[in-house]
PDB file of C-alpha atoms in Angstrom:
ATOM      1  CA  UNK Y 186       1.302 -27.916   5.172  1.00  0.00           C
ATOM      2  CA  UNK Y 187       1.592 -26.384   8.199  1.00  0.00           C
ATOM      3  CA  UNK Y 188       1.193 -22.270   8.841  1.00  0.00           C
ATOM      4  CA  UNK Y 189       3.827 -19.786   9.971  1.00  0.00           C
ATOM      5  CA  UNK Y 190       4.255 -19.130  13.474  1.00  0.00           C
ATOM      6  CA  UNK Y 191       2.911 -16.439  15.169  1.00  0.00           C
ATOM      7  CA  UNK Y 192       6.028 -14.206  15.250  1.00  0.00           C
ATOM      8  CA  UNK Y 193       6.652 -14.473  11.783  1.00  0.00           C
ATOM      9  CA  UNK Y 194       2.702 -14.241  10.379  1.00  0.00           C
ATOM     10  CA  UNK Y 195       3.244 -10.518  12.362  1.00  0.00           C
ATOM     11  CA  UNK Y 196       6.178 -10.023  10.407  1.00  0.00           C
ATOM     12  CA  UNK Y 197       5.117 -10.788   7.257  1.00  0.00           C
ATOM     13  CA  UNK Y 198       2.567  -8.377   7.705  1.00  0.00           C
ATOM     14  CA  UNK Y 199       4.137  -5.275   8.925  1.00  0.00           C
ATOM     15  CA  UNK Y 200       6.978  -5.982   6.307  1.00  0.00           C
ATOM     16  CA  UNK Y 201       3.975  -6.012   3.734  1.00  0.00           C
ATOM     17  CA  UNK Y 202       1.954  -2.594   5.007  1.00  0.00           C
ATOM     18  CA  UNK Y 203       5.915  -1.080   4.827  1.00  0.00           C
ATOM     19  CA  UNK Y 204       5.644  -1.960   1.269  1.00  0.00           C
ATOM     20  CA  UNK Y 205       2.392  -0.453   1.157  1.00  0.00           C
ATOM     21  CA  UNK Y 206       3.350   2.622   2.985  1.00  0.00           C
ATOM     22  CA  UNK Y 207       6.153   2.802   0.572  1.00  0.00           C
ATOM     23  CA  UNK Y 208       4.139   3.734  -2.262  1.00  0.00           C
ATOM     24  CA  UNK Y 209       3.178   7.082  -3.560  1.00  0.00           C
ATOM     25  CA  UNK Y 210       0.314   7.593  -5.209  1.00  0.00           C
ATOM     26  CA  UNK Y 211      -1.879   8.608  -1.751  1.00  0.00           C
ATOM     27  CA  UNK Y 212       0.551  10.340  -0.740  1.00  0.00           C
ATOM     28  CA  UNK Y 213       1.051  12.870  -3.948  1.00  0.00           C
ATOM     29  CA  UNK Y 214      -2.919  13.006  -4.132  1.00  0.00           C
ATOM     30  CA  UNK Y 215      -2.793  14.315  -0.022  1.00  0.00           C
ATOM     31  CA  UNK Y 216       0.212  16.782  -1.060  1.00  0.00           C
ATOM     32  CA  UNK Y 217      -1.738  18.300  -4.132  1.00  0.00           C
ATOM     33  CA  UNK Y 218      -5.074  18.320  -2.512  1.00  0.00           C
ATOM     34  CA  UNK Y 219      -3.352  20.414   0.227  1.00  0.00           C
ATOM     35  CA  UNK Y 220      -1.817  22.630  -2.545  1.00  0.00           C
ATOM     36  CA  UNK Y 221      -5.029  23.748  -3.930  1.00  0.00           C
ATOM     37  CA  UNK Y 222      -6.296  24.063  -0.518  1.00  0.00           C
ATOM     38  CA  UNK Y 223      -3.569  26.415   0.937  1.00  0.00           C
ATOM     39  CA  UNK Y 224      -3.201  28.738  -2.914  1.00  0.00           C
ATOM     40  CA  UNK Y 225      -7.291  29.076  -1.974  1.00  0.00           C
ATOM     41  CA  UNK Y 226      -6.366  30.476   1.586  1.00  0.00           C
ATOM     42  CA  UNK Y 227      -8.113  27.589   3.394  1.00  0.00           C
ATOM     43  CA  UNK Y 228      -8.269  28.553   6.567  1.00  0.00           C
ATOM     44  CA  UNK Y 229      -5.981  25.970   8.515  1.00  0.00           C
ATOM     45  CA  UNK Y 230      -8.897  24.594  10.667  1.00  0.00           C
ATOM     46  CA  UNK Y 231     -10.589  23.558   7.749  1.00  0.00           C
ATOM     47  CA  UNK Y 232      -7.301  22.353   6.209  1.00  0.00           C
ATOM     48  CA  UNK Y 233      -6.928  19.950   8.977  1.00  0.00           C
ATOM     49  CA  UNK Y 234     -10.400  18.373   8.595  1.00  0.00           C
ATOM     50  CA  UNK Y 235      -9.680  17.989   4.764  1.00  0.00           C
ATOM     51  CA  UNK Y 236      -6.426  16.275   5.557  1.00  0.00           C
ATOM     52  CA  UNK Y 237      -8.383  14.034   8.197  1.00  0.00           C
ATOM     53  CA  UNK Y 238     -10.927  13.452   5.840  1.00  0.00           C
ATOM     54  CA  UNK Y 239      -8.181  12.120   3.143  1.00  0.00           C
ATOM     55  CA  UNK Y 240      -6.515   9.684   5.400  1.00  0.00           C
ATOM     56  CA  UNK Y 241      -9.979   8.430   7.025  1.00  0.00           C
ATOM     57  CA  UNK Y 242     -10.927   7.664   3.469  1.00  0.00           C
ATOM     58  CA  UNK Y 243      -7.268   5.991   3.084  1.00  0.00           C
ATOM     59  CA  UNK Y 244      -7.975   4.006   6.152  1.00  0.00           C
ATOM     60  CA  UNK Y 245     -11.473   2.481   6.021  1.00  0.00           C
ATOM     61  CA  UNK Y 246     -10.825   1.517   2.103  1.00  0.00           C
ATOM     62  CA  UNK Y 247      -7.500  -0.282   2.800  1.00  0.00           C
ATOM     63  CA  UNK Y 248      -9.037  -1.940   6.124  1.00  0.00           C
ATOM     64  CA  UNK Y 249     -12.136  -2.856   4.247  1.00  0.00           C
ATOM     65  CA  UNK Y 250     -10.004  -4.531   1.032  1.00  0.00           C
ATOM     66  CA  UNK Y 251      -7.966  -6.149   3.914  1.00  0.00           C
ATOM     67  CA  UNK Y 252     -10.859  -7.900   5.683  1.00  0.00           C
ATOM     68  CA  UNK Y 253     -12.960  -8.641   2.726  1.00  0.00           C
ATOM     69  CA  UNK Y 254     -10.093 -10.771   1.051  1.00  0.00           C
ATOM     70  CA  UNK Y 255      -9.064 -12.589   4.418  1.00  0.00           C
ATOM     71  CA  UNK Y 256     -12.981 -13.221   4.663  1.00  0.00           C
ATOM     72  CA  UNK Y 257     -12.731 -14.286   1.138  1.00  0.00           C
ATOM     73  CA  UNK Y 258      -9.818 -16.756   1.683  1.00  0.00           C
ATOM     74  CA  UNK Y 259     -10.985 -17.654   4.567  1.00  0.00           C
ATOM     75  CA  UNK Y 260     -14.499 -19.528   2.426  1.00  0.00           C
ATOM     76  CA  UNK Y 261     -12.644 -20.484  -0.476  1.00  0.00           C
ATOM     77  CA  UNK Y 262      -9.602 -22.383   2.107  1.00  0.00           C
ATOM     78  CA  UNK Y 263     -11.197 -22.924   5.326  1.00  0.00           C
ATOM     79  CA  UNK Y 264      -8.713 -25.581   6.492  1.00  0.00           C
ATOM     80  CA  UNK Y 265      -4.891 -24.284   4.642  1.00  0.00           C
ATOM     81  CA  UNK Y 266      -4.083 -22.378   1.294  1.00  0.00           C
ATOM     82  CA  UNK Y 267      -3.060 -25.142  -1.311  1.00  0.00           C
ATOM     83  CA  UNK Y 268       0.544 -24.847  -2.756  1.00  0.00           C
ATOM     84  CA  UNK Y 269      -0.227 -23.617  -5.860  1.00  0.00           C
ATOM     85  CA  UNK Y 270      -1.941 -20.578  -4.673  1.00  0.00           C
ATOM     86  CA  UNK Y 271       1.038 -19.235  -2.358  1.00  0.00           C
ATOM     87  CA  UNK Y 272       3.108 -20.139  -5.560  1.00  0.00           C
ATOM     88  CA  UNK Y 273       1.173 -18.132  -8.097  1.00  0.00           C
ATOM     89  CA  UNK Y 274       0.690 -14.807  -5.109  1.00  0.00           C
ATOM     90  CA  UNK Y 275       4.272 -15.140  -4.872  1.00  0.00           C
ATOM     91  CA  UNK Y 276       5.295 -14.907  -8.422  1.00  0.00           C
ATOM     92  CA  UNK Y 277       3.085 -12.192  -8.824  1.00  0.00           C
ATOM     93  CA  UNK Y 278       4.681 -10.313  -5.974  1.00  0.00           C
ATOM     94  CA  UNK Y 279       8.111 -10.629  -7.613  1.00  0.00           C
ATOM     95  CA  UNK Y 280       6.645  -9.765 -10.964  1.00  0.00           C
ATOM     96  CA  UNK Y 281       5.254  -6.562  -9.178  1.00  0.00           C
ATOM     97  CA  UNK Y 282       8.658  -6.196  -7.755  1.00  0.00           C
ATOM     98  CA  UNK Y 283      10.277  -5.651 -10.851  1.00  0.00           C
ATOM     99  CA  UNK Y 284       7.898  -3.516 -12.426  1.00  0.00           C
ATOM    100  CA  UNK Y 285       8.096  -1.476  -9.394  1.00  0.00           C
ATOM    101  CA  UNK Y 286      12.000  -1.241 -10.096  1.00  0.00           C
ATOM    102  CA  UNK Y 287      11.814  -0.592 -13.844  1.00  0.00           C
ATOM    103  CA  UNK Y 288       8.341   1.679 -13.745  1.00  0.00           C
ATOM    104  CA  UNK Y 289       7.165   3.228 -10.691  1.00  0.00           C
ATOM    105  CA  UNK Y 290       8.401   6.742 -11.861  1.00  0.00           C
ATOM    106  CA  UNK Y 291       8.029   8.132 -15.016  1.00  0.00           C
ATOM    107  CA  UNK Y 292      10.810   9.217 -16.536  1.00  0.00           C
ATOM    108  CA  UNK Y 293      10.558  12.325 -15.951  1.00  0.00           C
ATOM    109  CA  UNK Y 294      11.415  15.609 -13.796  1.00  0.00           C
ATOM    110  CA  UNK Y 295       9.112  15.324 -10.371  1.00  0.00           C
ATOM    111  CA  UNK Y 296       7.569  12.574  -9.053  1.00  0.00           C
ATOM    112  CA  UNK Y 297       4.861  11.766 -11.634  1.00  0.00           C
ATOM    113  CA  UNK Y 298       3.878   8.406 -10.995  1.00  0.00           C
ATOM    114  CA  UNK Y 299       3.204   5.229 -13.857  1.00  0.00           C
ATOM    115  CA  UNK Y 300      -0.703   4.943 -13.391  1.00  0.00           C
ATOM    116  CA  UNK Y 301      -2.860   5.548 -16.308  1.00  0.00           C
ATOM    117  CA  UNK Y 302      -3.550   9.049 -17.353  1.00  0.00           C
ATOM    118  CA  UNK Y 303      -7.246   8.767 -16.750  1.00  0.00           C
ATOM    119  CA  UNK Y 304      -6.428   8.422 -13.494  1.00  0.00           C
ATOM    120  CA  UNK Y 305      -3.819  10.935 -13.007  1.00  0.00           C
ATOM    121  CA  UNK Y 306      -6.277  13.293 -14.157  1.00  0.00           C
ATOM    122  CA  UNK Y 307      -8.795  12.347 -12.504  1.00  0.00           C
ATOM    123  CA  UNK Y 308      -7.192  12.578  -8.998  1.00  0.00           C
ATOM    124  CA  UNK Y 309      -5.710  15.953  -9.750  1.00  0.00           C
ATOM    125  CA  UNK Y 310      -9.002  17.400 -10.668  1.00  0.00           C
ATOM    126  CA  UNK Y 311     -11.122  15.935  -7.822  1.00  0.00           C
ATOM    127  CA  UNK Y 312      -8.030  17.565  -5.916  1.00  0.00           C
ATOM    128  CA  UNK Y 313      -8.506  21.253  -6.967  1.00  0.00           C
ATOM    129  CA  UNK Y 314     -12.107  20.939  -6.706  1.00  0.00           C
ATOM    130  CA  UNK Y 315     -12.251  18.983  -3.144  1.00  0.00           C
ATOM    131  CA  UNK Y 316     -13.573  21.612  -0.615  1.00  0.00           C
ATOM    132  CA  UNK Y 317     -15.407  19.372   2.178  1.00  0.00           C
ATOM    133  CA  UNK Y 318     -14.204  16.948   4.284  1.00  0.00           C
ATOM    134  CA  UNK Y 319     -16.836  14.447   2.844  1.00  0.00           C
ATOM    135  CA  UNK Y 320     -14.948  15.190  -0.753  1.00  0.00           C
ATOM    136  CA  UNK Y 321     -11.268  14.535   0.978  1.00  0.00           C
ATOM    137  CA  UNK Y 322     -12.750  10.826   2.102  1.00  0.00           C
ATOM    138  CA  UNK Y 323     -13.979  10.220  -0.982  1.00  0.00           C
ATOM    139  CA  UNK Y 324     -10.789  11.174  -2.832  1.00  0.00           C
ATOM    140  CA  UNK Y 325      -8.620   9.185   0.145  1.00  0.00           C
ATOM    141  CA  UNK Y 326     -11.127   6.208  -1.562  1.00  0.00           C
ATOM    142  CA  UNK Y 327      -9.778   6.627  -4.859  1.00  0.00           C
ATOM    143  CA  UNK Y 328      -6.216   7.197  -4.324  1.00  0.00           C
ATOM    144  CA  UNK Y 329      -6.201   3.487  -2.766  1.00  0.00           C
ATOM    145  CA  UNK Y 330      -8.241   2.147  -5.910  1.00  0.00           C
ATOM    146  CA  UNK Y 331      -5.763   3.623  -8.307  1.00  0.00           C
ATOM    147  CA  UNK Y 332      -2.902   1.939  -6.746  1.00  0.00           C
ATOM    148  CA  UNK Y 333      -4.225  -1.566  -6.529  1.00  0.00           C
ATOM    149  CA  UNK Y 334      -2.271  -2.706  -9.479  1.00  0.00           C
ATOM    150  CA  UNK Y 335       0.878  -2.110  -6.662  1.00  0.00           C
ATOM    151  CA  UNK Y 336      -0.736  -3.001  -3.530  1.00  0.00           C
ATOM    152  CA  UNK Y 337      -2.405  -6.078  -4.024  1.00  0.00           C
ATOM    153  CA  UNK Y 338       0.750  -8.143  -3.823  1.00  0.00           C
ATOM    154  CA  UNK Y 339       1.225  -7.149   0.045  1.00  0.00           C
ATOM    155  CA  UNK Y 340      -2.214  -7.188   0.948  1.00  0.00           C
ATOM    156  CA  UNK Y 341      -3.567 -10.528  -0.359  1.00  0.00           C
ATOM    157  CA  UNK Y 342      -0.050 -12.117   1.156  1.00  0.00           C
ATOM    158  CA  UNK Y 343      -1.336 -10.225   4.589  1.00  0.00           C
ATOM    159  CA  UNK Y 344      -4.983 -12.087   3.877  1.00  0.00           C
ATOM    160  CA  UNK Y 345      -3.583 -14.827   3.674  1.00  0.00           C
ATOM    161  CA  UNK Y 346      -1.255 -15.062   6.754  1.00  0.00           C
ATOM    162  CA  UNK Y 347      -4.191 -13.348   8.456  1.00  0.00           C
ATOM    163  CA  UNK Y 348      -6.553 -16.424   8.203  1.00  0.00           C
ATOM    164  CA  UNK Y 349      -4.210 -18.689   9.525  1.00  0.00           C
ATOM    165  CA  UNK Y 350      -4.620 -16.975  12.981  1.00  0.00           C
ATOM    166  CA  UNK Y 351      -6.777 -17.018  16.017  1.00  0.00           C
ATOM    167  CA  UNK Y 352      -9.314 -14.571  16.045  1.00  0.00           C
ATOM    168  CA  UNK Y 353      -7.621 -11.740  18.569  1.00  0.00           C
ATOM    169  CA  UNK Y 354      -4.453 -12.013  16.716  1.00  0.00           C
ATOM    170  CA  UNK Y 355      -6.116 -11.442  13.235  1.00  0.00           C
ATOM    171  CA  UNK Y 356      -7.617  -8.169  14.886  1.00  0.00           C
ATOM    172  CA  UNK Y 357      -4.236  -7.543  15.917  1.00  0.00           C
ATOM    173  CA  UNK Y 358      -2.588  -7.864  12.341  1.00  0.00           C
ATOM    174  CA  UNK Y 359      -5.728  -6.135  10.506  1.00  0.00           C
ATOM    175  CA  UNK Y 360      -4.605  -2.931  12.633  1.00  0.00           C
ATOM    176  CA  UNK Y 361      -1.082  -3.017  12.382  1.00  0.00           C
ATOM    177  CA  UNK Y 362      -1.151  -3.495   8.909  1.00  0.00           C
ATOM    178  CA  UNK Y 363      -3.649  -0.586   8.694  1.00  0.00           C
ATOM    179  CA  UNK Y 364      -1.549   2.040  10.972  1.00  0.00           C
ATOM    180  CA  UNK Y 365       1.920   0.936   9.424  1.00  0.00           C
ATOM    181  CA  UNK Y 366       0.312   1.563   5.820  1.00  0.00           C
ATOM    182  CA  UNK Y 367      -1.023   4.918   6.945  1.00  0.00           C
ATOM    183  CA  UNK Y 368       2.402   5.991   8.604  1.00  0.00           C
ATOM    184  CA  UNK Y 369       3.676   8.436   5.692  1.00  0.00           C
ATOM    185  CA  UNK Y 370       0.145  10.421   5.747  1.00  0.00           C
ATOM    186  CA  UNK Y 371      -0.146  10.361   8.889  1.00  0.00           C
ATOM    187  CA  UNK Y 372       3.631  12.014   9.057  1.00  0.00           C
ATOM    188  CA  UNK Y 373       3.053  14.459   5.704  1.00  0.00           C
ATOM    189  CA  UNK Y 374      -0.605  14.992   7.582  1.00  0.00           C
ATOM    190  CA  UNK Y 375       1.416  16.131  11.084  1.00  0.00           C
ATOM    191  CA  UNK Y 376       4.359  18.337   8.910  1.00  0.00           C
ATOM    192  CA  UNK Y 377       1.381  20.202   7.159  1.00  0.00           C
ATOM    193  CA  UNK Y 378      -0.843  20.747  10.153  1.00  0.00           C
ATOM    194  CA  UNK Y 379       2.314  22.033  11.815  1.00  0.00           C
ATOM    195  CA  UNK Y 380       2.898  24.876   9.445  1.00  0.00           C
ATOM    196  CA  UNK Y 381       5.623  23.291   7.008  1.00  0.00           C
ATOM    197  CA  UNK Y 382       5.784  24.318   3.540  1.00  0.00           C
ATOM    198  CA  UNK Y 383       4.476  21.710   0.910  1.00  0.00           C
ATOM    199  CA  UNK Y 384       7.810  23.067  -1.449  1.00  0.00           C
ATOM    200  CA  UNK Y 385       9.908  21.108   1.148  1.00  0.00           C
ATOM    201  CA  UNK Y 386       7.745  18.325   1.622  1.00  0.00           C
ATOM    202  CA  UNK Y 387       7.683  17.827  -2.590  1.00  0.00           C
ATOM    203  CA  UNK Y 388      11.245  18.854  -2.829  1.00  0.00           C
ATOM    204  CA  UNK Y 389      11.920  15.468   0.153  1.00  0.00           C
ATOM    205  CA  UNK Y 390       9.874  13.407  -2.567  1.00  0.00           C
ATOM    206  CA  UNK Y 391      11.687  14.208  -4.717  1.00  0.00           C
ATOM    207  CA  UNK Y 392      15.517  13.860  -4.059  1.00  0.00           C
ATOM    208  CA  UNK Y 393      14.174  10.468  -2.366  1.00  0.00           C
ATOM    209  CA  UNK Y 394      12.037   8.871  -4.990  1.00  0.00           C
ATOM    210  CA  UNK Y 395      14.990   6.886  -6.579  1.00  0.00           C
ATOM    211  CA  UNK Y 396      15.831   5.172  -2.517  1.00  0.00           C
ATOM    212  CA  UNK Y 397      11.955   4.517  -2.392  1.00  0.00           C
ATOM    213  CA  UNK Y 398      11.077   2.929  -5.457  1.00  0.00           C
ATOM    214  CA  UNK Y 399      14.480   0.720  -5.165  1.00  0.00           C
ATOM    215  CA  UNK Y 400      13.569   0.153  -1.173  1.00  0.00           C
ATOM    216  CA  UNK Y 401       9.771  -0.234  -2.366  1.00  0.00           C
ATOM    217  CA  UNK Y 402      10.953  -3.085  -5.188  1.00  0.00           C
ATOM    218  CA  UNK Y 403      13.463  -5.042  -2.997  1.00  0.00           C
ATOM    219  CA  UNK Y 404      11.427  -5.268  -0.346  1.00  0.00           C
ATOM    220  CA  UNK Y 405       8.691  -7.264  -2.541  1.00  0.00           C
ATOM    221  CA  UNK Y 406      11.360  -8.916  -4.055  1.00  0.00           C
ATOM    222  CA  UNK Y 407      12.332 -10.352  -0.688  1.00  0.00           C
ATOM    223  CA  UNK Y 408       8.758 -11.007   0.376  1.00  0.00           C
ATOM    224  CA  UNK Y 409       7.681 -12.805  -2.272  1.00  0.00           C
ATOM    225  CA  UNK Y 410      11.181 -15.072  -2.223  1.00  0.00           C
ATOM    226  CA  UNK Y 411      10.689 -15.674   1.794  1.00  0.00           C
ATOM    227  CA  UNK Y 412       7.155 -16.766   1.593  1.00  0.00           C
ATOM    228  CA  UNK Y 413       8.049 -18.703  -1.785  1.00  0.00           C
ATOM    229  CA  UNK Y 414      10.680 -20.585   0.289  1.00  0.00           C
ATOM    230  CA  UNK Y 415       8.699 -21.322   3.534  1.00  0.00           C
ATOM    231  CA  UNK Y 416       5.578 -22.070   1.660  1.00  0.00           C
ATOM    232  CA  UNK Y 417       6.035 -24.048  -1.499  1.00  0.00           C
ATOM    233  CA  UNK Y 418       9.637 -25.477  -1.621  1.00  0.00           C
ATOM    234  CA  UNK Y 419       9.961 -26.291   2.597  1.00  0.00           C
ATOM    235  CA  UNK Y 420       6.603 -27.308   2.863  1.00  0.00           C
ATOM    236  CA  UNK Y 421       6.719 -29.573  -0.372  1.00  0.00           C
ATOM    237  CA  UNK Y 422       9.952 -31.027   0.623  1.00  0.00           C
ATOM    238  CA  UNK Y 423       8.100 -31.793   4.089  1.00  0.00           C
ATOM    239  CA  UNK Y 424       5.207 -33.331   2.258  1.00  0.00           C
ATOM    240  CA  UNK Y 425       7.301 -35.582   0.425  1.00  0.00           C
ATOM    241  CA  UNK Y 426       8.553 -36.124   3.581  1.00  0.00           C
ATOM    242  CA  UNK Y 427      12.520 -35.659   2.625  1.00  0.00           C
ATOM    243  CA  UNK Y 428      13.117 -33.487   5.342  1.00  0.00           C
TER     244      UNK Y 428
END
């Protein structure tokens, strides 16, 4: 079965750390942490190194979950990734897809998010009580593990193309899934650090959270179908040798 080409294993993977980036849940824990921060009078200097803090913790989780699963596909499918395993990731993806349509936001007013209560709480009270840089990372950590039930679709696809490349290129795709993922704290990191008012940031969330949870949804939709098509009913029609 042979393995997408170069151009396309890229693709797959920045359209999959859009997904990523598309989701929320980081994002609202960075915007209340700040909250707290700035009703404290945290001097802005310090501000900035708790926002840093937040996304390094973002980064080095997501990079690490990244490379430990295309490590871990890489031992359990050294030579290609049988049918029925693209099949089943791909399903899942469009089952995540729909949930993401139907669920992502409670319904609600705001931009309260479907993850389970404990965790909800749990990130909003590390977030009033985070005062040290060392706290932000470790909160960054646990905004990632509280959205895995979301994320995993697009990053075990990424593993998976990942594998299937030569060494340089899979240090290529680790990053740009990485920075692409990071791109809305990085941006909400920049708009805070340059003086703008979290009201407008959580008042942008929120006429927009409709667009991004449908945007969010389709996209996975649309993963999951391409790789479904390329992987398991081209490559089985090539196998059978009807092309």
């Amino acid at each position: 079965m042979g393995n997408f080409d170069t151009t396309s294993s890229l693709a797959i993977i920045a359209l999959a750390a859009l997904i990523h980036a598309s989701f929320q849940v980081s994002v609202s824990t960075l915007t209340l942490m700040s909250g707290h921060a700035l009703g404290k009078k945290t001097a802005h200097g310090r501000l900035l190194r708790l926002v840093g803090g937040f996304i390094s913790g973002v980064a080095v989780l997501t990079l690490l979950l990244l490379s430990a699963t295309a490590f871990l596909f890489s031992q359990l499918f050294p030579y290609d990734t049988p049918m029925i395993i693209w099949a089943m990731l791909c399903g899942a993806t469009i089952g995540v897809a729909i949930a993401v349509w139907l669920y992502y936001y409670r319904e609600q007013k705001g931009t309260s998010l479907w993850i389970p209560r404990s965790m909800a709480d749990y990130l909003n009270d590390r977030s009033k009580a985070t005062k040290h840089p060392a706290e932000a990372f470790s909160l960054g950590l646990a905004s990632v593990l509280s959205e895995l039930l979301f994320i995993f679709a697009p990053l075990l696809i990424s593993a998976l193309v990942l594998v299937r490349l030569s060494p340089a290129l899979q240090l290529a795709g680790v990053g740009l899934y990485v920075g692409i993922s990071l791109l809305p704290l990085l941006i909400f990191g920049a708009l805070i650090g340059g003086g703008h008012t979290l009201a407008r940031l959580q008042k942008w969330r929120e006429s927009n959270k409709r667009f991004l949870q449908f945007a969010a949804g389709s996209a996975l939709f649309a993963l999951g179908m391409y790789v479904y098509v390329e992987k398991v009913i081209v490559s089985g029609i090539v196998a059978l040798g009807l092309e």
